[in-house]
PDB file of C-alpha atoms (C1' of nucleotides) in Angstrom:
ATOM      1  CA  MET A   1       0.000   0.000   0.000  1.00 56.00           C
ATOM      2  CA  ILE A   2       1.128   3.493  -0.750  1.00 60.00           C
ATOM      3  CA  GLY A   3       1.410   5.384   2.494  1.00 54.00           C
ATOM      4  CA  GLY A   4       1.116   2.123   4.349  1.00 54.00           C
ATOM      5  CA  ARG A   5       3.748  -0.111   5.780  1.00 54.00           C
ATOM      6  CA  THR A   6       4.695  -1.988   2.625  1.00 70.00           C
ATOM      7  CA  ALA A   7       7.264  -0.338   0.368  1.00 88.00           C
ATOM      8  CA  VAL A   8       6.711  -0.093  -3.364  1.00 92.00           C
ATOM      9  CA  ARG A   9       9.924  -0.841  -5.211  1.00 95.00           C
ATOM     10  CA  PRO A  10      10.421   0.181  -8.840  1.00 97.00           C
ATOM     11  CA  LEU A  11      10.603  -2.748 -11.251  1.00 97.00           C
ATOM     12  CA  GLY A  12      14.082  -3.149 -12.697  1.00 97.00           C
ATOM     13  CA  ARG A  13      14.893  -2.955 -16.393  1.00 97.00           C
ATOM     14  CA  SER A  14      15.211  -6.745 -16.562  1.00 98.00           C
ATOM     15  CA  PHE A  15      11.520  -7.118 -15.706  1.00 98.00           C
ATOM     16  CA  TYR A  16      10.656  -5.577 -19.078  1.00 98.00           C
ATOM     17  CA  GLN A  17      13.409  -7.310 -21.051  1.00 98.00           C
ATOM     18  CA  ARG A  18      11.384 -10.486 -21.441  1.00 97.00           C
ATOM     19  CA  PRO A  19       8.790 -11.832 -23.873  1.00 97.00           C
ATOM     20  CA  THR A  20       5.989  -9.259 -24.103  1.00 98.00           C
ATOM     21  CA  VAL A  21       3.186 -11.680 -23.243  1.00 97.00           C
ATOM     22  CA  GLU A  22       5.054 -12.661 -20.087  1.00 98.00           C
ATOM     23  CA  VAL A  23       5.546  -9.024 -19.096  1.00 98.00           C
ATOM     24  CA  ALA A  24       1.857  -8.292 -19.724  1.00 98.00           C
ATOM     25  CA  ARG A  25       0.772 -11.130 -17.455  1.00 98.00           C
ATOM     26  CA  GLU A  26       3.227 -10.100 -14.747  1.00 98.00           C
ATOM     27  CA  LEU A  27       2.173  -6.446 -14.845  1.00 98.00           C
ATOM     28  CA  LEU A  28      -1.211  -7.404 -13.386  1.00 97.00           C
ATOM     29  CA  GLY A  29      -1.171  -6.419  -9.730  1.00 97.00           C
ATOM     30  CA  LYS A  30       1.782  -4.066 -10.113  1.00 97.00           C
ATOM     31  CA  VAL A  31       1.470  -0.458  -9.001  1.00 97.00           C
ATOM     32  CA  LEU A  32       1.554   2.493 -11.404  1.00 97.00           C
ATOM     33  CA  VAL A  33       2.698   5.601  -9.560  1.00 97.00           C
ATOM     34  CA  ARG A  34       2.143   9.148 -10.800  1.00 96.00           C
ATOM     35  CA  ARG A  35       3.642  12.131  -9.004  1.00 94.00           C
ATOM     36  CA  THR A  36       2.861  15.723  -9.964  1.00 92.00           C
ATOM     37  CA  ALA A  37       2.923  19.068  -8.186  1.00 91.00           C
ATOM     38  CA  GLN A  38      -0.679  18.370  -7.191  1.00 91.00           C
ATOM     39  CA  GLY A  39       0.171  15.171  -5.372  1.00 93.00           C
ATOM     40  CA  LEU A  40       0.592  11.435  -5.785  1.00 94.00           C
ATOM     41  CA  VAL A  41      -1.695   8.909  -7.441  1.00 95.00           C
ATOM     42  CA  ALA A  42      -1.177   5.146  -7.283  1.00 95.00           C
ATOM     43  CA  VAL A  43      -3.105   2.596  -9.346  1.00 96.00           C
ATOM     44  CA  ARG A  44      -2.983  -1.199  -9.131  1.00 96.00           C
ATOM     45  CA  ILE A  45      -2.938  -2.452 -12.712  1.00 96.00           C
ATOM     46  CA  SER A  46      -5.829  -4.808 -13.478  1.00 96.00           C
ATOM     47  CA  GLU A  47      -6.076  -4.799 -17.263  1.00 96.00           C
ATOM     48  CA  VAL A  48      -3.403  -4.827 -19.976  1.00 97.00           C
ATOM     49  CA  GLU A  49      -2.945  -5.793 -23.618  1.00 97.00           C
ATOM     50  CA  ALA A  50       0.168  -7.074 -25.366  1.00 97.00           C
ATOM     51  CA  TYR A  51       1.226  -5.676 -28.751  1.00 97.00           C
ATOM     52  CA  LEU A  52       3.680  -7.919 -30.532  1.00 97.00           C
ATOM     53  CA  GLY A  53       5.635  -5.640 -32.814  1.00 96.00           C
ATOM     54  CA  VAL A  54       6.419  -6.153 -36.494  1.00 95.00           C
ATOM     55  CA  GLY A  55       4.365  -9.335 -36.829  1.00 95.00           C
ATOM     56  CA  ASP A  56       1.234  -7.959 -35.174  1.00 95.00           C
ATOM     57  CA  PRO A  57      -1.199  -6.138 -37.519  1.00 93.00           C
ATOM     58  CA  ALA A  58      -2.735  -4.339 -34.527  1.00 95.00           C
ATOM     59  CA  CYS A  59       0.626  -2.913 -33.454  1.00 96.00           C
ATOM     60  CA  HIS A  60       1.876   0.506 -34.490  1.00 96.00           C
ATOM     61  CA  THR A  61       5.201  -1.027 -35.565  1.00 96.00           C
ATOM     62  CA  TYR A  62       3.599  -3.697 -37.747  1.00 95.00           C
ATOM     63  CA  GLY A  63       5.689  -4.514 -40.784  1.00 94.00           C
ATOM     64  CA  GLY A  64       8.699  -2.741 -39.335  1.00 94.00           C
ATOM     65  CA  ARG A  65       7.264   0.755 -39.319  1.00 94.00           C
ATOM     66  CA  ARG A  66       9.687   3.151 -37.734  1.00 94.00           C
ATOM     67  CA  THR A  67       8.404   6.720 -37.625  1.00 94.00           C
ATOM     68  CA  PRO A  68       9.015   9.551 -35.148  1.00 93.00           C
ATOM     69  CA  ARG A  69       5.890   8.597 -33.226  1.00 95.00           C
ATOM     70  CA  VAL A  70       6.896   4.977 -32.560  1.00 96.00           C
ATOM     71  CA  GLU A  71      10.607   5.630 -32.156  1.00 96.00           C
ATOM     72  CA  VAL A  72      10.381   4.982 -28.411  1.00 97.00           C
ATOM     73  CA  MET A  73       9.135   1.449 -29.061  1.00 97.00           C
ATOM     74  CA  TRP A  74      12.319   0.650 -30.953  1.00 97.00           C
ATOM     75  CA  GLY A  75      14.431   1.661 -27.979  1.00 96.00           C
ATOM     76  CA  GLU A  76      15.202   0.104 -24.658  1.00 97.00           C
ATOM     77  CA  ALA A  77      12.568  -1.689 -22.560  1.00 97.00           C
ATOM     78  CA  GLY A  78      11.033  -0.060 -19.511  1.00 97.00           C
ATOM     79  CA  PHE A  79      10.179   3.268 -21.117  1.00 97.00           C
ATOM     80  CA  ALA A  80       6.727   4.809 -21.568  1.00 97.00           C
ATOM     81  CA  TYR A  81       5.185   5.051 -25.034  1.00 97.00           C
ATOM     82  CA  VAL A  82       2.317   7.542 -24.976  1.00 97.00           C
ATOM     83  CA  TYR A  83       0.235   8.439 -28.027  1.00 96.00           C
ATOM     84  CA  LEU A  84      -2.969  10.265 -28.888  1.00 95.00           C
ATOM     85  CA  VAL A  85      -5.998   8.460 -30.309  1.00 95.00           C
ATOM     86  CA  TYR A  86      -9.065   9.995 -31.943  1.00 93.00           C
ATOM     87  CA  GLY A  87      -7.520  13.388 -31.351  1.00 92.00           C
ATOM     88  CA  ILE A  88      -8.810  13.329 -27.785  1.00 92.00           C
ATOM     89  CA  HIS A  89      -7.500  10.494 -25.648  1.00 94.00           C
ATOM     90  CA  HIS A  90      -4.045   9.415 -24.610  1.00 95.00           C
ATOM     91  CA  CYS A  91      -2.930   5.795 -24.166  1.00 97.00           C
ATOM     92  CA  LEU A  92      -0.068   4.618 -21.974  1.00 97.00           C
ATOM     93  CA  ASN A  93       2.143   1.722 -23.070  1.00 97.00           C
ATOM     94  CA  VAL A  94       5.225   0.132 -21.580  1.00 98.00           C
ATOM     95  CA  VAL A  95       7.990  -0.776 -24.009  1.00 98.00           C
ATOM     96  CA  THR A  96       9.136  -4.391 -23.643  1.00 97.00           C
ATOM     97  CA  ALA A  97      11.825  -6.676 -25.109  1.00 94.00           C
ATOM     98  CA  GLY A  98      13.990  -4.437 -27.362  1.00 80.00           C
ATOM     99  CA  PRO A  99      16.184  -2.648 -28.311  1.00 93.00           C
ATOM    100  CA  GLY A 100      15.330  -3.299 -31.942  1.00 95.00           C
ATOM    101  CA  VAL A 101      12.280  -5.363 -30.937  1.00 97.00           C
ATOM    102  CA  PRO A 102       9.434  -2.815 -30.968  1.00 97.00           C
ATOM    103  CA  GLU A 103       6.870  -4.483 -28.714  1.00 97.00           C
ATOM    104  CA  ALA A 104       4.801  -2.995 -25.882  1.00 98.00           C
ATOM    105  CA  VAL A 105       2.080  -3.529 -23.309  1.00 98.00           C
ATOM    106  CA  LEU A 106      -0.912  -1.192 -23.213  1.00 97.00           C
ATOM    107  CA  ILE A 107      -2.109  -0.294 -19.713  1.00 97.00           C
ATOM    108  CA  ARG A 108      -5.904  -0.280 -19.991  1.00 96.00           C
ATOM    109  CA  GLY A 109      -7.099   0.040 -16.433  1.00 95.00           C
ATOM    110  CA  GLY A 110      -6.688  -0.491 -12.731  1.00 94.00           C
ATOM    111  CA  THR A 111      -7.934   0.293  -9.258  1.00 93.00           C
ATOM    112  CA  VAL A 112      -6.960   3.483  -7.494  1.00 93.00           C
ATOM    113  CA  LEU A 113      -4.971   2.862  -4.310  1.00 94.00           C
ATOM    114  CA  ALA A 114      -4.076   6.444  -3.457  1.00 94.00           C
ATOM    115  CA  GLY A 115      -4.969   9.901  -4.747  1.00 93.00           C
ATOM    116  CA  GLY A 116      -8.573   9.027  -5.597  1.00 91.00           C
ATOM    117  CA  GLU A 117      -9.707  12.594  -4.973  1.00 89.00           C
ATOM    118  CA  LEU A 118      -7.097  13.884  -7.404  1.00 91.00           C
ATOM    119  CA  VAL A 119      -8.253  11.400 -10.044  1.00 91.00           C
ATOM    120  CA  ARG A 120     -11.860  12.436  -9.552  1.00 87.00           C
ATOM    121  CA  SER A 121     -11.063  16.136  -9.836  1.00 86.00           C
ATOM    122  CA  ARG A 122      -9.215  15.542 -13.118  1.00 83.00           C
ATOM    123  CA  ARG A 123     -12.134  13.724 -14.644  1.00 75.00           C
ATOM    124  CA  LYS A 124     -14.162  16.534 -16.135  1.00 55.00           C
ATOM    125  CA  ALA A 125     -17.343  14.558 -16.566  1.00 49.00           C
ATOM    126  CA  LYS A 126     -18.804  12.160 -14.053  1.00 54.00           C
ATOM    127  CA  GLY A 127     -16.438  10.732 -11.508  1.00 51.00           C
ATOM    128  CA  PRO A 128     -15.681   7.023 -11.558  1.00 51.00           C
ATOM    129  CA  ARG A 129     -18.420   4.841 -10.126  1.00 52.00           C
ATOM    130  CA  GLY A 130     -15.949   3.020  -7.954  1.00 59.00           C
ATOM    131  CA  PRO A 131     -12.218   3.126  -7.330  1.00 66.00           C
ATOM    132  CA  TRP A 132     -11.678   2.176 -10.976  1.00 78.00           C
ATOM    133  CA  VAL A 133     -10.039   3.679 -13.991  1.00 82.00           C
ATOM    134  CA  ASP A 134     -11.571   1.398 -16.614  1.00 88.00           C
ATOM    135  CA  GLY A 135     -10.131   2.367 -19.961  1.00 92.00           C
ATOM    136  CA  PRO A 136      -6.840   3.701 -21.304  1.00 95.00           C
ATOM    137  CA  GLY A 137      -8.239   7.157 -22.017  1.00 94.00           C
ATOM    138  CA  LYS A 138      -9.695   7.541 -18.535  1.00 94.00           C
ATOM    139  CA  LEU A 139      -6.524   6.232 -16.931  1.00 95.00           C
ATOM    140  CA  CYS A 140      -4.418   8.845 -18.678  1.00 95.00           C
ATOM    141  CA  GLN A 141      -6.903  11.590 -17.894  1.00 93.00           C
ATOM    142  CA  GLY A 142      -7.065  10.649 -14.221  1.00 93.00           C
ATOM    143  CA  LEU A 143      -3.286  10.452 -13.939  1.00 95.00           C
ATOM    144  CA  GLU A 144      -2.705  13.457 -16.191  1.00 94.00           C
ATOM    145  CA  ILE A 145      -0.549  11.458 -18.593  1.00 96.00           C
ATOM    146  CA  THR A 146       0.087  13.290 -21.862  1.00 95.00           C
ATOM    147  CA  LEU A 147       2.445  13.220 -24.833  1.00 94.00           C
ATOM    148  CA  ALA A 148       4.934  15.014 -22.583  1.00 93.00           C
ATOM    149  CA  ASP A 149       5.358  11.707 -20.733  1.00 95.00           C
ATOM    150  CA  ASN A 150       6.366   9.845 -23.897  1.00 96.00           C
ATOM    151  CA  GLY A 151       9.812   8.353 -23.372  1.00 96.00           C
ATOM    152  CA  THR A 152       9.734   8.499 -19.561  1.00 96.00           C
ATOM    153  CA  ASP A 153      11.896   5.872 -17.840  1.00 97.00           C
ATOM    154  CA  LEU A 154       9.481   3.784 -15.764  1.00 97.00           C
ATOM    155  CA  CYS A 155      12.340   2.175 -13.844  1.00 97.00           C
ATOM    156  CA  ARG A 156      13.199   5.416 -12.063  1.00 96.00           C
ATOM    157  CA  ALA A 157      11.138   6.204  -8.975  1.00 93.00           C
ATOM    158  CA  GLY A 158      12.565   9.724  -9.105  1.00 88.00           C
ATOM    159  CA  GLY A 159      10.633  10.490 -12.268  1.00 88.00           C
ATOM    160  CA  GLY A 160       7.048  11.597 -12.286  1.00 93.00           C
ATOM    161  CA  LEU A 161       5.840   8.241 -13.597  1.00 96.00           C
ATOM    162  CA  TRP A 162       6.994   4.730 -12.697  1.00 97.00           C
ATOM    163  CA  ILE A 163       5.801   1.194 -12.027  1.00 98.00           C
ATOM    164  CA  GLY A 164       6.539  -0.651  -8.803  1.00 97.00           C
ATOM    165  CA  ASP A 165       5.946  -3.874  -6.943  1.00 97.00           C
ATOM    166  CA  ASP A 166       4.532  -3.914  -3.424  1.00 95.00           C
ATOM    167  CA  GLY A 167       4.728  -7.680  -3.054  1.00 94.00           C
ATOM    168  CA  VAL A 168       1.162  -8.398  -4.128  1.00 93.00           C
ATOM    169  CA  ALA A 169       0.956 -11.147  -6.763  1.00 93.00           C
ATOM    170  CA  VAL A 170      -2.098 -12.091  -8.811  1.00 95.00           C
ATOM    171  CA  PRO A 171      -2.530 -15.902  -8.874  1.00 96.00           C
ATOM    172  CA  ASP A 172      -3.233 -17.605 -12.211  1.00 96.00           C
ATOM    173  CA  ASP A 173      -6.795 -18.500 -11.222  1.00 95.00           C
ATOM    174  CA  ARG A 174      -7.622 -14.815 -10.990  1.00 95.00           C
ATOM    175  CA  VAL A 175      -6.269 -13.952 -14.443  1.00 96.00           C
ATOM    176  CA  VAL A 176      -8.622 -13.810 -17.411  1.00 95.00           C
ATOM    177  CA  ARG A 177      -7.247 -13.932 -20.971  1.00 95.00           C
ATOM    178  CA  GLY A 178      -9.207 -12.739 -23.950  1.00 94.00           C
ATOM    179  CA  PRO A 179      -9.133 -10.948 -27.302  1.00 93.00           C
ATOM    180  CA  ARG A 180      -8.010  -7.345 -27.514  1.00 94.00           C
ATOM    181  CA  VAL A 181     -10.409  -4.423 -27.685  1.00 92.00           C
ATOM    182  CA  GLY A 182     -10.910  -1.974 -30.536  1.00 91.00           C
ATOM    183  CA  VAL A 183      -8.593  -3.592 -33.062  1.00 92.00           C
ATOM    184  CA  ALA A 184     -11.117  -5.155 -35.441  1.00 88.00           C
ATOM    185  CA  TYR A 185      -9.173  -3.664 -38.354  1.00 88.00           C
ATOM    186  CA  ALA A 186      -6.312  -6.055 -37.549  1.00 91.00           C
ATOM    187  CA  GLY A 187      -8.253  -9.005 -38.956  1.00 89.00           C
ATOM    188  CA  GLU A 188      -7.317 -12.371 -37.526  1.00 91.00           C
ATOM    189  CA  ALA A 189      -4.957 -10.759 -35.015  1.00 93.00           C
ATOM    190  CA  ALA A 190      -7.909  -9.063 -33.324  1.00 92.00           C
ATOM    191  CA  ALA A 191      -8.856 -12.458 -31.903  1.00 92.00           C
ATOM    192  CA  TRP A 192      -5.449 -13.259 -30.448  1.00 95.00           C
ATOM    193  CA  PRO A 193      -5.790 -13.736 -26.662  1.00 96.00           C
ATOM    194  CA  LEU A 194      -3.404 -10.944 -25.732  1.00 97.00           C
ATOM    195  CA  ARG A 195      -5.621  -9.145 -23.226  1.00 96.00           C
ATOM    196  CA  PHE A 196      -5.064  -9.901 -19.559  1.00 96.00           C
ATOM    197  CA  GLN A 197      -7.466  -8.907 -16.794  1.00 94.00           C
ATOM    198  CA  THR A 198      -7.605  -9.488 -13.082  1.00 94.00           C
ATOM    199  CA  LYS A 199     -10.871 -11.268 -12.325  1.00 85.00           C
ATOM    200  CA  GLY A 200     -13.277  -8.950 -10.537  1.00 72.00           C
ATOM    201  CA  SER A 201     -12.169  -5.836 -12.390  1.00 57.00           C
ATOM    202  CA  PRO A 202     -14.990  -4.122 -14.289  1.00 54.00           C
ATOM    203  CA  GLU A 203     -15.959  -4.942 -17.841  1.00 46.00           C
ATOM    204  CA  PRO A 204     -16.098  -1.817 -20.040  1.00 36.00           C
TER     205      PRO A 204
ATOM    206  C1'  DT B   1       0.843  19.551 -49.433  1.00 62.21           C
ATOM    207  C1'  DC B   2      -3.387  16.902 -48.874  1.00 62.21           C
ATOM    208  C1'  DT B   3      -6.390  13.455 -46.970  1.00 62.21           C
ATOM    209  C1'  DA B   4      -8.143   9.510 -44.463  1.00 62.21           C
ATOM    210  C1'  DG B   5      -8.608   7.317 -40.356  1.00 62.21           C
ATOM    211  C1'  DG B   6      -7.773   5.906 -35.519  1.00 62.21           C
ATOM    212  C1'  DA B   7      -5.291   0.658 -29.427  1.00 62.21           C
ATOM    213  C1'  DT B   8     -11.775   5.973 -26.999  1.00 62.21           C
ATOM    214  C1'  DC B   9     -15.304   8.115 -24.432  1.00 62.21           C
ATOM    215  C1'  DG B  10     -19.598  10.026 -23.161  1.00 62.21           C
ATOM    216  C1'  DG B  11     -23.944  11.902 -24.427  1.00 62.21           C
ATOM    217  C1'  DC B  12     -28.138  11.127 -26.721  1.00 62.21           C
ATOM    218  C1'  DT B  13     -31.982   8.277 -28.758  1.00 62.21           C
TER     219       DT B  13
ATOM    220  C1'  DG C   1     -27.230   0.946 -29.105  1.00 62.21           C
ATOM    221  C1'  DC C   2     -25.431   4.624 -31.989  1.00 62.21           C
ATOM    222  C1'  DC C   3     -22.821   8.603 -33.181  1.00 62.21           C
ATOM    223  C1'  DG C   4     -19.956  12.785 -32.923  1.00 62.21           C
ATOM    224  C1'  DA C   5     -15.834  14.991 -31.019  1.00 62.21           C
ATOM    225  C1'  DT C   6     -11.104  16.378 -32.503  1.00 62.21           C
ATOM    226  C1'  DC C   7      -6.302  16.463 -34.122  1.00 62.21           C
ATOM    227  C1'  DC C   8      -2.211  13.999 -34.952  1.00 62.21           C
ATOM    228  C1'  DT C   9       0.017  10.615 -37.817  1.00 62.21           C
ATOM    229  C1'  DA C  10       1.154   8.303 -41.869  1.00 62.21           C
ATOM    230  C1'  DG C  11       0.863   7.438 -46.481  1.00 62.21           C
ATOM    231  C1'  DA C  12      -0.376   9.157 -50.931  1.00 62.21           C
ATOM    232  C1'  DT C  13       0.100  12.685 -54.415  1.00 62.21           C
TER     233       DT C  13
END
DNA sequence: TCTAGGATCGGCT
DNA sequence: GCCGATCCTAGAT
């Protein structure tokens, strides 16, 4: 718990330098920490999706695309890849594997452990029904994650954004695997079971 | 330089 | 359940 007795330790670079699907599964239960001038927000990750690089039609680096936007994905693991969708929402990804292997894990949602009031105040519309941030756009809005955070090193607790481990593990029987969301254009790849959720977290 | 479209969300019917 | 918002990116011209 943040503010509690248990310490949250930043995940080391080696955590991310593994197969992307493995990293995605292991990120469930980890703690995403956001620190700004306004205060600290901590979220326990409960939903992620894996994006498997050049061979994945749903991935921004499919076919070896290497443009300024996705440059971060081609770099070292453990860095944040943030992009804008639909001109409105931001999405937070964690670069895995690499360098030269442009894969990533999309953080889709979680439960707020600390800073709930801050999250609520940042949500312009209705506040969350529970202690949830259920969707990548809402997560970034609640944590004030923007393009300015693209390329942030998530291994450094000194930065404004990092991911840590407080010793809580999610057992296999509480993990649900399924197809990814919103990638129908990717054809067959849309059905790949690359979405991981902690059982009990809300369905969108 | 131009144009099409998107890893979403929330309001309205 | 459907549809519009909104603007950046990438690929085409």
